[in-house]
Coordinates of C-alpha atoms in Angstrom, one line a residue:
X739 CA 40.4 97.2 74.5
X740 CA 40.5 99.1 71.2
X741 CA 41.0 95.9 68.9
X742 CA 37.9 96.0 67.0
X743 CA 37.3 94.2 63.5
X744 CA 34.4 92.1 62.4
X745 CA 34.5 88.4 63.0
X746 CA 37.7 88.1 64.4
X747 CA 37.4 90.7 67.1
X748 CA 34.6 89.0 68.9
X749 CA 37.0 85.8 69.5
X750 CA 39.7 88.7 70.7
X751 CA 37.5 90.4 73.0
X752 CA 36.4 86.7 74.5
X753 CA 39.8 85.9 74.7
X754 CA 40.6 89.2 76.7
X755 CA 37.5 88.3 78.5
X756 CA 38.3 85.6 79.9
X757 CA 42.0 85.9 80.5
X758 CA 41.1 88.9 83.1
X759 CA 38.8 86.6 85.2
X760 CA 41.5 83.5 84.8
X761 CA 44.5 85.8 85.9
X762 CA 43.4 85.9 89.6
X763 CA 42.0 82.4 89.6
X764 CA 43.7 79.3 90.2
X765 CA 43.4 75.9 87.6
X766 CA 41.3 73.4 87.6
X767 CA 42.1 70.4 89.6
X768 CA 43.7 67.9 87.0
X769 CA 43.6 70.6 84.3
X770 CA 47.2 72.4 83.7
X771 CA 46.0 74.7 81.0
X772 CA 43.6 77.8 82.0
X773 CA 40.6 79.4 81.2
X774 CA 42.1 82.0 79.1
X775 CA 44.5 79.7 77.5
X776 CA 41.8 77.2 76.4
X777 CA 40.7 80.2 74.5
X778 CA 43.6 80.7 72.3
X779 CA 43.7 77.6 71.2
X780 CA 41.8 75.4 68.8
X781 CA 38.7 73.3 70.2
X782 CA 40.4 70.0 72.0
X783 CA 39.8 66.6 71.3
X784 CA 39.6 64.0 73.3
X785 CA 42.5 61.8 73.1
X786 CA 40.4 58.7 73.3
X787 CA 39.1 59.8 70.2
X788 CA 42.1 59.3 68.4
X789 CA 42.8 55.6 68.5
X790 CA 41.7 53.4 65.7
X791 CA 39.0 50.7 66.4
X792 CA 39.9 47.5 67.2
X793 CA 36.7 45.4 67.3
X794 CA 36.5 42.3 66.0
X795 CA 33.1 43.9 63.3
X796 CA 33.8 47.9 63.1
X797 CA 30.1 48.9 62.7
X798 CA 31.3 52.7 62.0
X799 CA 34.4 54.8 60.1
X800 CA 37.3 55.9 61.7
X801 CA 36.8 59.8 63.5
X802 CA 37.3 62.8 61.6
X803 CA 39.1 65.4 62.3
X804 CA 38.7 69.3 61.1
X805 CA 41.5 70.3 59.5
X806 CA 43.1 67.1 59.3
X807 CA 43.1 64.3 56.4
X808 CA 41.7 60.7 57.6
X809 CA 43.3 57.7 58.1
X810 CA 40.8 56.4 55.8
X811 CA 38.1 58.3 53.5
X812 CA 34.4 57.7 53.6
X813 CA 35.0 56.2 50.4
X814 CA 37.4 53.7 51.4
X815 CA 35.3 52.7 54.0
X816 CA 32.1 52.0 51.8
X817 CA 34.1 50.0 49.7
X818 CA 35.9 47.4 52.5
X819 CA 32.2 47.1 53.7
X820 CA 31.1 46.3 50.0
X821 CA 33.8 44.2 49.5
X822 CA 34.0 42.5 53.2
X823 CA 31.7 43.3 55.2
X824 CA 29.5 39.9 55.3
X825 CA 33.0 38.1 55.6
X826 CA 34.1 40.7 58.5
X827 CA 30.1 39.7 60.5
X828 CA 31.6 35.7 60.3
X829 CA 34.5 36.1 61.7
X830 CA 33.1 37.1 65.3
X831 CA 32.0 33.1 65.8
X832 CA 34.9 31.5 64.0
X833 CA 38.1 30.7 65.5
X834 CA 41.1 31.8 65.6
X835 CA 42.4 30.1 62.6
X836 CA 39.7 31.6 60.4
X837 CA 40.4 34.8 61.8
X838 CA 43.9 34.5 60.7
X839 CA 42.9 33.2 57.0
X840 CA 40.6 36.4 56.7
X841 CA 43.3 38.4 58.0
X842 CA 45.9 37.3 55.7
X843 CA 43.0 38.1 52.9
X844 CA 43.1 41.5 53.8
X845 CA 46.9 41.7 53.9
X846 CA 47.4 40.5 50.1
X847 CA 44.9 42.9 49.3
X848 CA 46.3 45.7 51.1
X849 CA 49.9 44.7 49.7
X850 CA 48.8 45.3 46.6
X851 CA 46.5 48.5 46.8
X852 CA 48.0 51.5 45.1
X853 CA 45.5 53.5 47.6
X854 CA 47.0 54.7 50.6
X855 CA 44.2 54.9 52.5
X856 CA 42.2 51.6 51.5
X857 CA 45.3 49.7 52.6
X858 CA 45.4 51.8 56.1
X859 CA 42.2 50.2 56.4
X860 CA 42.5 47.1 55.7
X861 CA 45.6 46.5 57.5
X862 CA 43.9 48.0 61.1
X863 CA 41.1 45.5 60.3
X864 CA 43.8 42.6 59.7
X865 CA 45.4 43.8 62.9
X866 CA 42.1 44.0 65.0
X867 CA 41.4 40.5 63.7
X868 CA 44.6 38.4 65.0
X869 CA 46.3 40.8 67.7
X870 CA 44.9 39.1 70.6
X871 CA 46.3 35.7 70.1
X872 CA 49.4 34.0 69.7
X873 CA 48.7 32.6 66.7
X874 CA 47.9 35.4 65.2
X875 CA 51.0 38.1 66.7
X876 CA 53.1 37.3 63.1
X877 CA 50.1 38.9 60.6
X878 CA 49.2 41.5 63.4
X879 CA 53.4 42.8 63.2
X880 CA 52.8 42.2 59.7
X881 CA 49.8 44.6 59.5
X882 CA 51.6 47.0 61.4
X883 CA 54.1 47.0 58.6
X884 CA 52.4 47.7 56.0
X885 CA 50.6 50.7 57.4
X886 CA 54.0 52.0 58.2
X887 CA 54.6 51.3 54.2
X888 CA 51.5 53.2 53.5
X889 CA 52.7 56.9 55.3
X890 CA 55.0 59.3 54.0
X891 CA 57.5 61.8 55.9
X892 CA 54.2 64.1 55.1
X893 CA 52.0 61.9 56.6
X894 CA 53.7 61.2 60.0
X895 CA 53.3 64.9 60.9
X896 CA 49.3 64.4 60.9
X897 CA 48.7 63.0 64.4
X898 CA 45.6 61.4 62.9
X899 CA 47.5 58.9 61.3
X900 CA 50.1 58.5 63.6
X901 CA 47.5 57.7 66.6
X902 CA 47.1 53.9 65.2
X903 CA 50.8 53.1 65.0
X904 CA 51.1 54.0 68.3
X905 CA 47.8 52.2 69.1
X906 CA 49.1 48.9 67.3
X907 CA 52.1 49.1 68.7
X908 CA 51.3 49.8 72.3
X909 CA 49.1 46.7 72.0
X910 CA 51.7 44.2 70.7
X911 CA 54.2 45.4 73.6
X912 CA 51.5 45.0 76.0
X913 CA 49.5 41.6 75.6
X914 CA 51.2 38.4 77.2
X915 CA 50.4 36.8 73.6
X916 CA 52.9 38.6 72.1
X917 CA 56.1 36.7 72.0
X918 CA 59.0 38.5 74.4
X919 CA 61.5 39.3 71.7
X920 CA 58.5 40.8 69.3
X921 CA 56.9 42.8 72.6
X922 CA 60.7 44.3 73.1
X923 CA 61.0 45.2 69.5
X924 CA 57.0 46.9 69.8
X925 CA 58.0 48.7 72.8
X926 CA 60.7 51.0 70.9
X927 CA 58.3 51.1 68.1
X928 CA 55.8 52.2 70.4
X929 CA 57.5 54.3 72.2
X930 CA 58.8 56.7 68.7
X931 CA 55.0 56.7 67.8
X932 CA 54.1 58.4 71.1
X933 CA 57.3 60.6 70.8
X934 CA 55.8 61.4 67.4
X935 CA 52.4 61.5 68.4
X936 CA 53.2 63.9 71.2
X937 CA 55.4 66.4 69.2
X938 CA 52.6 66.6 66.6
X939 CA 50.2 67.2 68.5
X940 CA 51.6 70.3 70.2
X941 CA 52.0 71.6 66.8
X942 CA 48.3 71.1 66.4
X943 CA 48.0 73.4 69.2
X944 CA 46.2 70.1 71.5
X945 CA 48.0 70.8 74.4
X946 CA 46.2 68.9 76.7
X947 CA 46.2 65.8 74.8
X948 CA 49.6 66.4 74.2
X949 CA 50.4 66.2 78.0
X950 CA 47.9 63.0 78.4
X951 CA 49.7 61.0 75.4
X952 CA 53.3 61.8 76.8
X953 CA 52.4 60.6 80.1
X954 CA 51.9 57.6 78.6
X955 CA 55.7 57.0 77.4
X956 CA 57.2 55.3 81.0
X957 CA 54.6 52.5 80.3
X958 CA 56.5 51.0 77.8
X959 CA 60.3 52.3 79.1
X960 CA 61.9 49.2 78.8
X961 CA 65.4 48.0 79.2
X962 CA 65.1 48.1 75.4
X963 CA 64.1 51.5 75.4
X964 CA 66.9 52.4 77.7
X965 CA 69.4 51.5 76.2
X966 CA 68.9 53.8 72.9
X967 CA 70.6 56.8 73.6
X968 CA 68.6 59.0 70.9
X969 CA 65.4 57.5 71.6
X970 CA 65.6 58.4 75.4
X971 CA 66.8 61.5 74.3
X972 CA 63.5 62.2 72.0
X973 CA 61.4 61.1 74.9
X974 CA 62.9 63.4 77.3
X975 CA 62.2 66.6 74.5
X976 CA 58.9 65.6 74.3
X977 CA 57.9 65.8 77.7
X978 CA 60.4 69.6 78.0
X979 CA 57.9 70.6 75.4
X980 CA 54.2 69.4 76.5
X981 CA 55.6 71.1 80.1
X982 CA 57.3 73.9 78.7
X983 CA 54.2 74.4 75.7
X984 CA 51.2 74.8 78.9
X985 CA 53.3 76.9 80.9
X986 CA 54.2 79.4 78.1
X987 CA 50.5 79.8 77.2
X988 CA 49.3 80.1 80.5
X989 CA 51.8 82.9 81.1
X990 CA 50.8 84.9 77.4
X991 CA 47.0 84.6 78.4
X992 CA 48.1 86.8 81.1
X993 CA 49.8 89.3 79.0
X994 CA 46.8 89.4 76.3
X995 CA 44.7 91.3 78.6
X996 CA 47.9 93.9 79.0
X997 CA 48.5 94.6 75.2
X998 CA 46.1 97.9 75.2
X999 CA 48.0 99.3 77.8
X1000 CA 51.7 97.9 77.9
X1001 CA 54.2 97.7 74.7
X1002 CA 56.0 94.9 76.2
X1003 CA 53.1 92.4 76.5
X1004 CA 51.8 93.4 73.2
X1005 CA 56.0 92.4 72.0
X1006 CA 55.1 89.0 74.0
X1007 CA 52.0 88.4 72.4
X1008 CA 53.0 89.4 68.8
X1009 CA 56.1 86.9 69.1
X1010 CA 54.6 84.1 70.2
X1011 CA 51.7 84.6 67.2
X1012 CA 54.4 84.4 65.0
X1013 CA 57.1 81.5 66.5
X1014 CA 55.0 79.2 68.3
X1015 CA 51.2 79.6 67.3
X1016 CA 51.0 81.6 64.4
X1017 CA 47.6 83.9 64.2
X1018 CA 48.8 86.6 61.0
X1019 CA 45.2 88.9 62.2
X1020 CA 46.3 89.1 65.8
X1021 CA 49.6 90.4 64.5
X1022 CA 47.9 92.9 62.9
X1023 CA 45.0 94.1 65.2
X1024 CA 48.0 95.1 67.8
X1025 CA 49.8 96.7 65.2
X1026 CA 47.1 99.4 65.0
X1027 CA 46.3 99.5 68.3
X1028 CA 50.3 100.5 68.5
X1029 CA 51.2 103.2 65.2
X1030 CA 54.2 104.9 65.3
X1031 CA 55.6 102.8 68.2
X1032 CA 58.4 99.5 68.3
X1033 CA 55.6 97.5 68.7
X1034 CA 54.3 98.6 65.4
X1035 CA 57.9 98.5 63.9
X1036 CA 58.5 95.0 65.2
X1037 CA 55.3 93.4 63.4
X1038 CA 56.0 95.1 60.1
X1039 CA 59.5 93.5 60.2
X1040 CA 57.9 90.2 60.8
X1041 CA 55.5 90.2 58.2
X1042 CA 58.3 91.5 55.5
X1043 CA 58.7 88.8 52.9
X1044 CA 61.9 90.0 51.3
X1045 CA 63.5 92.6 54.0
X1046 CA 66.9 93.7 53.4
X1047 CA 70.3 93.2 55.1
X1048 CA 69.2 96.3 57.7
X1049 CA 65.9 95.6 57.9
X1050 CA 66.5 92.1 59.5
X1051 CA 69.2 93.5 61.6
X1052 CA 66.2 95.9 62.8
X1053 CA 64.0 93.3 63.2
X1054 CA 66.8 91.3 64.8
X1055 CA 67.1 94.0 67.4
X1056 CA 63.7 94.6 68.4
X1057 CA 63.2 90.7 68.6
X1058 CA 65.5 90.7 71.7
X1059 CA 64.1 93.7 72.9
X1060 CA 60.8 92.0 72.6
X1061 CA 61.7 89.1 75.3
X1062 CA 63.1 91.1 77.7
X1063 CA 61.9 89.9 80.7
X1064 CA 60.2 86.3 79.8
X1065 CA 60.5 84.1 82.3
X1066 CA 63.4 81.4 82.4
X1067 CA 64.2 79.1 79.0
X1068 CA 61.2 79.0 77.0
X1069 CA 60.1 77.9 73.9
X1070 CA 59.2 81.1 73.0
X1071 CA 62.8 82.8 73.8
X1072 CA 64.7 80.0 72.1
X1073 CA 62.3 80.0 69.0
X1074 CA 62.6 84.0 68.7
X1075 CA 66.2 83.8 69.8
X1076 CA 66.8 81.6 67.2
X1077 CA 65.2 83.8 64.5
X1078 CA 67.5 86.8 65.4
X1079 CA 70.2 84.8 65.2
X1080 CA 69.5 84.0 61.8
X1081 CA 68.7 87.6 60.9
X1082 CA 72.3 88.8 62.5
X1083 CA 73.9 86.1 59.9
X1084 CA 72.2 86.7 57.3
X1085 CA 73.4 90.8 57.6
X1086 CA 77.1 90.1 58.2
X1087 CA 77.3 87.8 55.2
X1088 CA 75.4 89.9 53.0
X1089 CA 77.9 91.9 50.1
X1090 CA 76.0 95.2 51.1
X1091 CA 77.0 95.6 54.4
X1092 CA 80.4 95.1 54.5
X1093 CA 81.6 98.5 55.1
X1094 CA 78.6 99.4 57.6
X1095 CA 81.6 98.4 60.2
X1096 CA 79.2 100.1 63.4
X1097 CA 76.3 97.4 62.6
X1098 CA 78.4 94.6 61.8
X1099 CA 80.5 95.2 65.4
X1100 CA 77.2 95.4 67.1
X1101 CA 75.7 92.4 65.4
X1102 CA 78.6 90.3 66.1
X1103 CA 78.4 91.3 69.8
X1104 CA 74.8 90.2 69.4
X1105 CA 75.6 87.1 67.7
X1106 CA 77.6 86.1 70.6
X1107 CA 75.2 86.9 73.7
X1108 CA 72.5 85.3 71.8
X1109 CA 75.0 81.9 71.4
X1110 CA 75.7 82.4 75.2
X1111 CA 71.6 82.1 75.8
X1112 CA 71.3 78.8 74.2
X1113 CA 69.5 80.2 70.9
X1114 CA 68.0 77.1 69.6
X1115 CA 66.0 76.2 66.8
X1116 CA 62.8 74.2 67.3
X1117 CA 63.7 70.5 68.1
X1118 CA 63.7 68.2 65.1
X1119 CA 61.8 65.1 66.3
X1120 CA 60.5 62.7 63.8
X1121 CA 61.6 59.4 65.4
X1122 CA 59.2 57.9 62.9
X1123 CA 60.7 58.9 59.8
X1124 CA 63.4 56.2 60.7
X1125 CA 60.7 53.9 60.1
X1126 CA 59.8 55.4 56.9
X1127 CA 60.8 54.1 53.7
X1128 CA 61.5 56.1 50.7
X1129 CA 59.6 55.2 47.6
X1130 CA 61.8 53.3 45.1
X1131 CA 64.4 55.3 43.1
X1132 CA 62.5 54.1 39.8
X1133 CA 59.4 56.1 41.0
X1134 CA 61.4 59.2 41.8
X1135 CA 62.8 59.0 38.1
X1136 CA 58.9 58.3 36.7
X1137 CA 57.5 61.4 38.9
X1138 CA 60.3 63.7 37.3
X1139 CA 60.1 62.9 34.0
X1140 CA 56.3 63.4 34.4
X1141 CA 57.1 67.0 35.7

């Protein structure tokens, strides 16, 4: 393998390394993703790590997360400890009544907060404090609430902060202290938040947990559940995608090893840097070990900012050319199919090209076969944003005029 630059090549050549041994060997028992694969992605986490703490005294802060903002800063944390901490050490002899008066403390205060994060906090704490008994099931829905209050459609694409709504909500379905009609309500809640969690996490490139939290979604499939339509619907996409996400990467870290020697793998690899996880330097170390080739045509097309009308009907080209041969509907395929697609539009409607009648025939035969293959953009799930509230028109109008 000629790929050679400083830093970056060393996690190349492992990569390489390691998918040569993998390609001959079979998995792990209980472990879908290889060797090889493991190595393209980021370090995994364990998905145990992710739920909140729901002691009755949390002695420590929430996990952090590289990469990722906190549910909570370290900030926040000192200051619920300066602020409740000896009243948090009663509450583990008092009863359940004073559990509930401390946790209705916490909710005023987190009602009020302006701080996003400092009320995260203290509503998990008001949760932790009161989910566990009946009397306490109306402040723990209520704590749930106002954590949903406290994320934006920003913030429910952070699987950090997701992790405790599924977490709360899981809990409230679950428990035989829960009243029935709340538990049936928590189990669609629950149910989006694993959706959510799921899909977010396989654009975090965690895979494995990925798999681990969707296998989690018939738990909570009630006849509740069933009977929304959309929600079943969401639930089914995330599963496609965990399956579809492991088998894709498994198959690429079999192709890495090729790119040296075979232009088609080196297409395979280069696409799926670009449309599923994006890596700009891998793009470009195969595009020297490939001058003067469509391999090296195909990443300088992708890496254009402002190509014009023919350019993206080259690029558009080369793109189909470059999944020649992948293996069944993948997300790959549909995710590069899709971005052809766009690039064959985007030439027929452009003013320039309407007397360049050759190209525009051949990219309307194009647009065609690629409709016939199901091009499809990358599902849209948020089922979380339905629970989402905008901020109030008032504050849109403040934040403009401010601008």
């Amino acid at each position: 393998m000629t790929l050679r630059k400083n830093g970056f090549v060393w996690r190349v050549s492992l990569i390489i390394a390691t998918a040569s041994l993998a390609s001959q060997a079979t998995l792990a028992s209980g472990d879908s993703l290889s060797p090889a694969a493991k190595s393209m992605l980021p370090p995994p986490w364990r998905v145990s790590a992710l739920w909140p703490n729901l002691d009755t005294v949390q002695r420590h802060p929430a996990n952090r997360f590289h990469g990722f903002a906190s549910v909570y800063s370290r900030k926040d944390w000192h200051r619920f400890l300066a602020a409740y901490g000896p009243a948090q050490r009663r509450v583990l002899m008092e009863l359940d009544s004073q559990r509930n008066a401390f946790a209705r403390q916490l909710l005023v205060r987190a009602a009020e907060s302006r701080h996003n994060g400092y009320a995260r906090l203290l509503a998990l704490r008001a949760f932790a404090e009161t989910f566990q008994h009946t009397s306490g099931c109306p402040l723990a829905v209520k704590a749930l609430h106002i954590y949903l209050r406290h994320l934006s459609s920003e913030d429910i694409k952070n699987p950090i902060q997701v992790a405790p709504v599924w977490t709360m909500a899981h809990e409230l379905a679950w428990l035989g202290a829960t009243p029935y009609s709340v538990r049936s309500d928590m189990a669609v809640v629950a149910e989006k938040a694993n959706v959510q969690l799921s899909i977010d996490m396989l654009h975090a490139g965690q895979y494995t947990a990925a798999e681990k939290v969707a296998a989690m979604l018939p738990i909570l499939e009630t006849n509740r559940v069933r009977q929304d339509a959309r929600l079943m619907g969401q639930m089914g996409t995330a599963r496609a995608l965990s399956r579809q996400s492991v088998s894709e990467i498994n198959f690429i870290a079999t192709q890495l090893p090729l790119v040296d020697q075979n232009p088609q793998a080196a297409m395979y690899v280069i696409l799926y840097a670009v449309y599923v996880q994006p890596q700009r330097r891998l793009i470009e170390q195969i595009m020297r070990h490939w001058p003067h080739s469509a391999v090296y045509k195909l990443g300088d097309l992708i890496l254009m900012s402002h190509p014009t009308p023919l350019q993206q009907y080259q690029r558009a080209q080369l793109i189909i050319a470059g999944c020649h041969g992948l293996p069944g509907r993948t997300v790959l395929r549909d995710r590069s199919y899709y971005a052809a697609l766009n690039d064959l539009i985007d030439f027929r409607r452009a003013k320039s090209t309407q007397w360049d009648r050759v190209h525009r025939t051949l990219a309307r035969i194009a647009i065609a076969r690629l409709l016939e293959s199901y091009a499809l953009p990358s599902p849209d799930v948020n089922p979380l944003a339905e629970l989402i509230k905008p901020p109030p028109v008032n504050a849109h109008r403040r934040k403009a005029a401010a601008e």
